[in-house]
Short mmCIF file of N, CA, C and O in Angstrom, two decimals:
data_model
loop_
_atom_site.label_atom_id
_atom_site.label_comp_id
_atom_site.label_asym_id
_atom_site.label_seq_id
_atom_site.Cartn_x
_atom_site.Cartn_y
_atom_site.Cartn_z
N MET A 1 75.36 7.02 11.54
CA MET A 1 74.63 6.58 10.99
C MET A 1 73.21 6.20 12.02
O MET A 1 72.04 6.06 10.80
N ASN A 2 73.23 6.46 13.37
CA ASN A 2 72.13 6.60 14.12
C ASN A 2 71.89 7.62 13.82
O ASN A 2 70.39 7.97 13.37
N VAL A 3 71.76 8.97 12.91
CA VAL A 3 71.25 10.11 12.77
C VAL A 3 70.65 10.01 11.64
O VAL A 3 70.03 10.43 11.78
N LEU A 4 71.62 8.83 10.98
CA LEU A 4 70.56 8.92 9.98
C LEU A 4 69.23 7.58 9.89
O LEU A 4 68.20 8.80 9.39
N ALA A 5 69.28 7.12 10.11
CA ALA A 5 67.90 6.42 11.16
C ALA A 5 66.82 6.80 11.83
O ALA A 5 65.70 6.52 11.53
N LEU A 6 67.61 7.71 12.63
CA LEU A 6 66.79 8.75 13.97
C LEU A 6 65.05 9.53 12.57
O LEU A 6 64.88 9.65 12.74
N THR A 7 66.58 11.07 11.28
CA THR A 7 65.71 11.03 10.21
C THR A 7 64.63 10.12 9.46
O THR A 7 64.18 11.22 9.35
N ILE A 8 65.05 8.82 8.67
CA ILE A 8 64.65 8.70 8.76
C ILE A 8 62.91 8.38 9.55
O ILE A 8 61.90 8.48 8.20
N LEU A 9 63.00 7.68 10.34
CA LEU A 9 61.74 7.68 11.23
C LEU A 9 61.14 8.79 11.66
O LEU A 9 60.04 8.23 11.54
N ILE A 10 61.78 9.52 11.96
CA ILE A 10 60.66 10.96 12.40
C ILE A 10 60.44 11.52 10.76
O ILE A 10 59.51 12.34 10.58
N SER A 11 61.19 11.75 9.96
CA SER A 11 60.48 11.63 7.97
C SER A 11 59.34 10.61 8.19
O SER A 11 58.22 11.48 7.43
N SER A 12 59.12 9.67 8.71
CA SER A 12 58.32 8.95 7.85
C SER A 12 57.23 8.84 8.69
O SER A 12 55.43 8.79 8.47
N CYS A 13 57.14 9.05 10.63
CA CYS A 13 56.25 9.83 10.97
C CYS A 13 55.78 11.01 10.76
O CYS A 13 53.87 10.97 10.78
N LEU A 14 55.95 11.77 10.31
CA LEU A 14 55.41 13.20 9.79
C LEU A 14 55.43 13.38 8.30
O LEU A 14 53.13 13.61 8.11
N ALA A 15 55.45 11.93 7.09
CA ALA A 15 54.47 11.31 6.31
C ALA A 15 53.50 11.00 6.09
O ALA A 15 52.07 11.01 6.14
N GLY A 16 52.98 10.16 7.53
CA GLY A 16 52.15 9.34 7.57
C GLY A 16 51.16 10.44 8.88
O GLY A 16 49.97 10.20 7.96
N ILE A 17 51.65 11.35 9.50
CA ILE A 17 50.70 12.10 9.81
C ILE A 17 49.70 12.53 8.75
O ILE A 17 48.65 13.06 8.63
N PHE A 18 50.65 13.30 7.63
CA PHE A 18 49.91 14.02 6.72
C PHE A 18 49.27 13.76 5.87
O PHE A 18 48.23 13.96 5.58
N ILE A 19 49.71 12.45 5.19
CA ILE A 19 48.61 11.45 4.14
C ILE A 19 47.54 11.38 5.83
O ILE A 19 46.15 11.14 4.29
N ALA A 20 47.19 10.79 6.53
CA ALA A 20 46.72 10.70 7.26
C ALA A 20 45.43 12.25 7.33
O ALA A 20 44.53 11.40 7.02
N CYS A 21 45.89 12.71 7.98
CA CYS A 21 45.50 14.08 8.19
C CYS A 21 44.38 14.80 6.97
O CYS A 21 43.64 15.44 6.28
N PHE A 22 45.37 14.47 4.98
CA PHE A 22 45.15 14.69 3.99
C PHE A 22 43.38 13.74 3.70
O PHE A 22 42.18 14.46 2.62
N ALA A 23 43.36 12.77 4.17
CA ALA A 23 42.67 11.68 3.95
C ALA A 23 41.74 12.42 4.52
O ALA A 23 39.92 12.00 4.31
N ALA A 24 41.78 12.61 5.72
CA ALA A 24 40.52 13.50 6.88
C ALA A 24 39.93 14.29 6.52
O ALA A 24 38.70 13.89 5.85
N GLU A 25 40.52 15.19 5.77
CA GLU A 25 40.56 16.46 4.76
C GLU A 25 38.95 16.32 3.83
O GLU A 25 37.98 16.70 3.20
N ILE A 26 40.14 15.06 2.77
CA ILE A 26 39.05 15.15 1.42
C ILE A 26 37.65 13.96 1.68
O ILE A 26 36.64 14.34 1.52
N ARG A 27 37.89 13.04 2.88
CA ARG A 27 36.34 12.34 3.65
C ARG A 27 35.40 13.47 3.81
O ARG A 27 34.25 13.82 3.76
N ARG A 28 36.24 14.74 5.21
CA ARG A 28 34.90 15.54 5.27
C ARG A 28 34.88 16.56 4.02
O ARG A 28 33.24 16.66 4.09
N ALA A 29 35.53 16.41 3.41
CA ALA A 29 35.07 18.12 1.84
C ALA A 29 33.87 16.88 0.72
O ALA A 29 33.05 17.69 0.61
N ARG A 30 32.99 15.97 0.93
CA ARG A 30 32.63 15.38 0.59
C ARG A 30 31.49 15.58 0.82
O ARG A 30 31.10 15.58 0.16
N ARG A 31 31.46 15.48 2.02
CA ARG A 31 30.16 15.72 2.93
C ARG A 31 29.69 17.56 2.84
O ARG A 31 28.66 17.78 2.89
N THR A 32 30.19 18.58 2.79
CA THR A 32 30.36 19.84 2.19
C THR A 32 30.74 20.57 1.10
O THR A 32 31.71 19.88 0.43
N SER A 33 30.15 21.73 1.02
CA SER A 33 31.34 22.90 -0.27
C SER A 33 31.81 23.28 -0.08
O SER A 33 31.48 24.31 1.38
N PRO A 34 32.56 24.25 -0.27
CA PRO A 34 33.46 25.45 -0.18
C PRO A 34 31.83 26.27 -0.06
O PRO A 34 32.13 27.23 0.63
N GLU A 35 30.96 26.12 -1.34
CA GLU A 35 30.09 27.94 -1.09
C GLU A 35 29.37 28.33 0.85
O GLU A 35 29.29 28.69 1.69
N ARG A 36 28.77 26.45 1.51
CA ARG A 36 28.50 26.49 2.40
C ARG A 36 29.69 26.78 3.46
O ARG A 36 29.24 27.07 4.58
N ASP A 37 30.66 25.66 3.00
CA ASP A 37 31.50 26.21 4.30
C ASP A 37 32.11 27.84 4.22
O ASP A 37 32.31 28.55 5.82
N SER A 38 31.83 28.58 3.58
CA SER A 38 31.68 30.07 3.52
C SER A 38 31.12 30.91 4.13
O SER A 38 31.41 31.86 4.61
N LEU A 39 29.43 30.27 4.03
CA LEU A 39 28.71 31.15 4.56
C LEU A 39 28.53 30.53 5.86
O LEU A 39 27.72 31.05 7.37
N LEU A 40 29.47 29.83 6.82
CA LEU A 40 29.49 29.08 8.02
C LEU A 40 29.33 30.88 9.34
O LEU A 40 28.82 30.46 9.41
N PRO A 41 30.24 31.78 8.50
CA PRO A 41 30.54 32.58 9.82
C PRO A 41 29.58 33.24 10.14
O PRO A 41 28.86 34.24 10.94
N LEU A 42 28.40 33.41 8.48
CA LEU A 42 26.75 34.59 8.33
C LEU A 42 26.00 33.33 9.46
O LEU A 42 25.10 34.33 9.52
N ASP A 43 26.12 32.23 10.00
CA ASP A 43 25.35 31.37 10.45
C ASP A 43 24.50 32.22 11.76
O ASP A 43 25.81 31.98 12.64
N PRO A 44 23.60 32.86 12.00
CA PRO A 44 23.20 32.65 13.69
C PRO A 44 23.52 32.12 14.11
O PRO A 44 22.38 30.74 13.99
N GLU A 45 23.99 32.29 15.33
CA GLU A 45 24.16 31.67 16.60
C GLU A 45 22.66 31.18 16.91
O GLU A 45 21.98 32.12 17.23
N ALA A 46 22.58 29.97 17.86
CA ALA A 46 21.03 29.81 18.77
C ALA A 46 21.28 30.22 20.05
O ALA A 46 22.46 30.54 21.08
N PRO A 47 19.88 30.77 20.00
CA PRO A 47 20.06 32.12 20.81
C PRO A 47 20.15 30.85 22.93
O PRO A 47 19.75 29.77 22.91
N ARG A 48 20.75 31.03 23.51
CA ARG A 48 21.89 30.55 25.01
C ARG A 48 20.31 30.92 25.76
O ARG A 48 19.74 32.45 25.67
N PRO A 49 20.08 29.94 26.74
CA PRO A 49 18.94 30.49 27.20
C PRO A 49 19.90 31.56 28.73
O PRO A 49 21.24 31.50 29.20
N PRO A 50 18.88 32.88 29.35
CA PRO A 50 19.59 33.98 30.27
C PRO A 50 20.02 32.79 31.80
O PRO A 50 19.53 31.78 32.09
N GLU A 51 21.54 33.38 32.08
CA GLU A 51 21.69 32.56 33.13
C GLU A 51 21.03 33.32 33.86
O GLU A 51 20.48 33.84 34.09
N ASP A 52 20.72 32.19 35.43
CA ASP A 52 20.28 32.38 36.80
C ASP A 52 21.40 33.52 37.55
O ASP A 52 22.62 33.44 37.31
N LEU A 53 21.12 34.00 38.08
CA LEU A 53 22.49 35.59 38.93
C LEU A 53 21.78 35.12 39.99
O LEU A 53 20.76 34.23 40.29
N PRO A 54 22.96 35.04 40.71
CA PRO A 54 22.96 33.84 42.93
C PRO A 54 22.52 35.67 43.34
O PRO A 54 21.88 36.46 43.06
#
Protein backbone atom coordinates (compact mmCIF):
# COMPACT_ATOMS: atom_id res chain seq x y z
CA MET A 1 0.00 0.00 0.00
CA ASN A 2 2.96 2.33 0.61
CA VAL A 3 3.97 1.98 -3.04
CA LEU A 4 0.55 3.20 -4.14
CA ALA A 5 0.77 6.26 -1.88
CA LEU A 6 4.28 7.03 -3.13
CA THR A 7 3.17 6.66 -6.75
CA ILE A 8 0.25 9.04 -6.20
CA LEU A 9 2.53 11.56 -4.47
CA ILE A 10 5.11 11.52 -7.27
CA SER A 11 2.40 11.70 -9.93
CA SER A 12 0.85 14.70 -8.20
CA CYS A 13 4.22 16.45 -8.03
CA LEU A 14 4.87 15.84 -11.71
CA ALA A 15 1.39 17.06 -12.62
CA GLY A 16 1.96 20.23 -10.56
CA ILE A 17 5.27 20.88 -12.32
CA PHE A 18 3.61 20.39 -15.70
CA ILE A 19 0.76 22.78 -14.85
CA ALA A 20 3.21 25.43 -13.59
CA CYS A 21 5.38 25.18 -16.71
CA PHE A 22 2.30 25.23 -18.97
CA ALA A 23 0.97 28.36 -17.24
CA ALA A 24 4.37 30.07 -17.55
CA GLU A 25 4.51 29.23 -21.27
CA ILE A 26 1.00 30.58 -21.84
CA ARG A 27 1.92 33.78 -19.98
CA ARG A 28 5.11 34.15 -22.06
CA ALA A 29 3.26 33.48 -25.31
CA ARG A 30 1.04 36.51 -24.74
CA ARG A 31 4.07 38.83 -24.81
CA THR A 32 5.53 37.51 -28.05
CA SER A 33 4.42 35.95 -31.30
CA PRO A 34 5.59 32.85 -33.19
CA GLU A 35 6.70 35.03 -36.08
CA ARG A 36 8.99 37.07 -33.84
CA ASP A 37 10.37 33.96 -32.15
CA SER A 38 11.21 32.38 -35.49
CA LEU A 39 13.24 35.44 -36.49
CA LEU A 40 15.30 35.62 -33.29
CA PRO A 41 18.17 33.48 -34.68
CA LEU A 42 18.59 36.06 -37.45
CA ASP A 43 18.82 38.97 -35.01
CA PRO A 44 22.33 40.44 -35.19
CA GLU A 45 24.26 40.15 -31.99
CA ALA A 46 25.54 43.28 -30.30
CA PRO A 47 29.23 43.83 -31.07
CA ARG A 48 31.48 42.99 -28.16
CA PRO A 49 34.33 45.33 -27.22
CA PRO A 50 37.78 43.99 -28.07
CA GLU A 51 39.46 42.18 -25.23
CA ASP A 52 42.71 43.55 -23.86
CA LEU A 53 45.67 41.34 -24.61
CA PRO A 54 48.20 40.85 -21.78
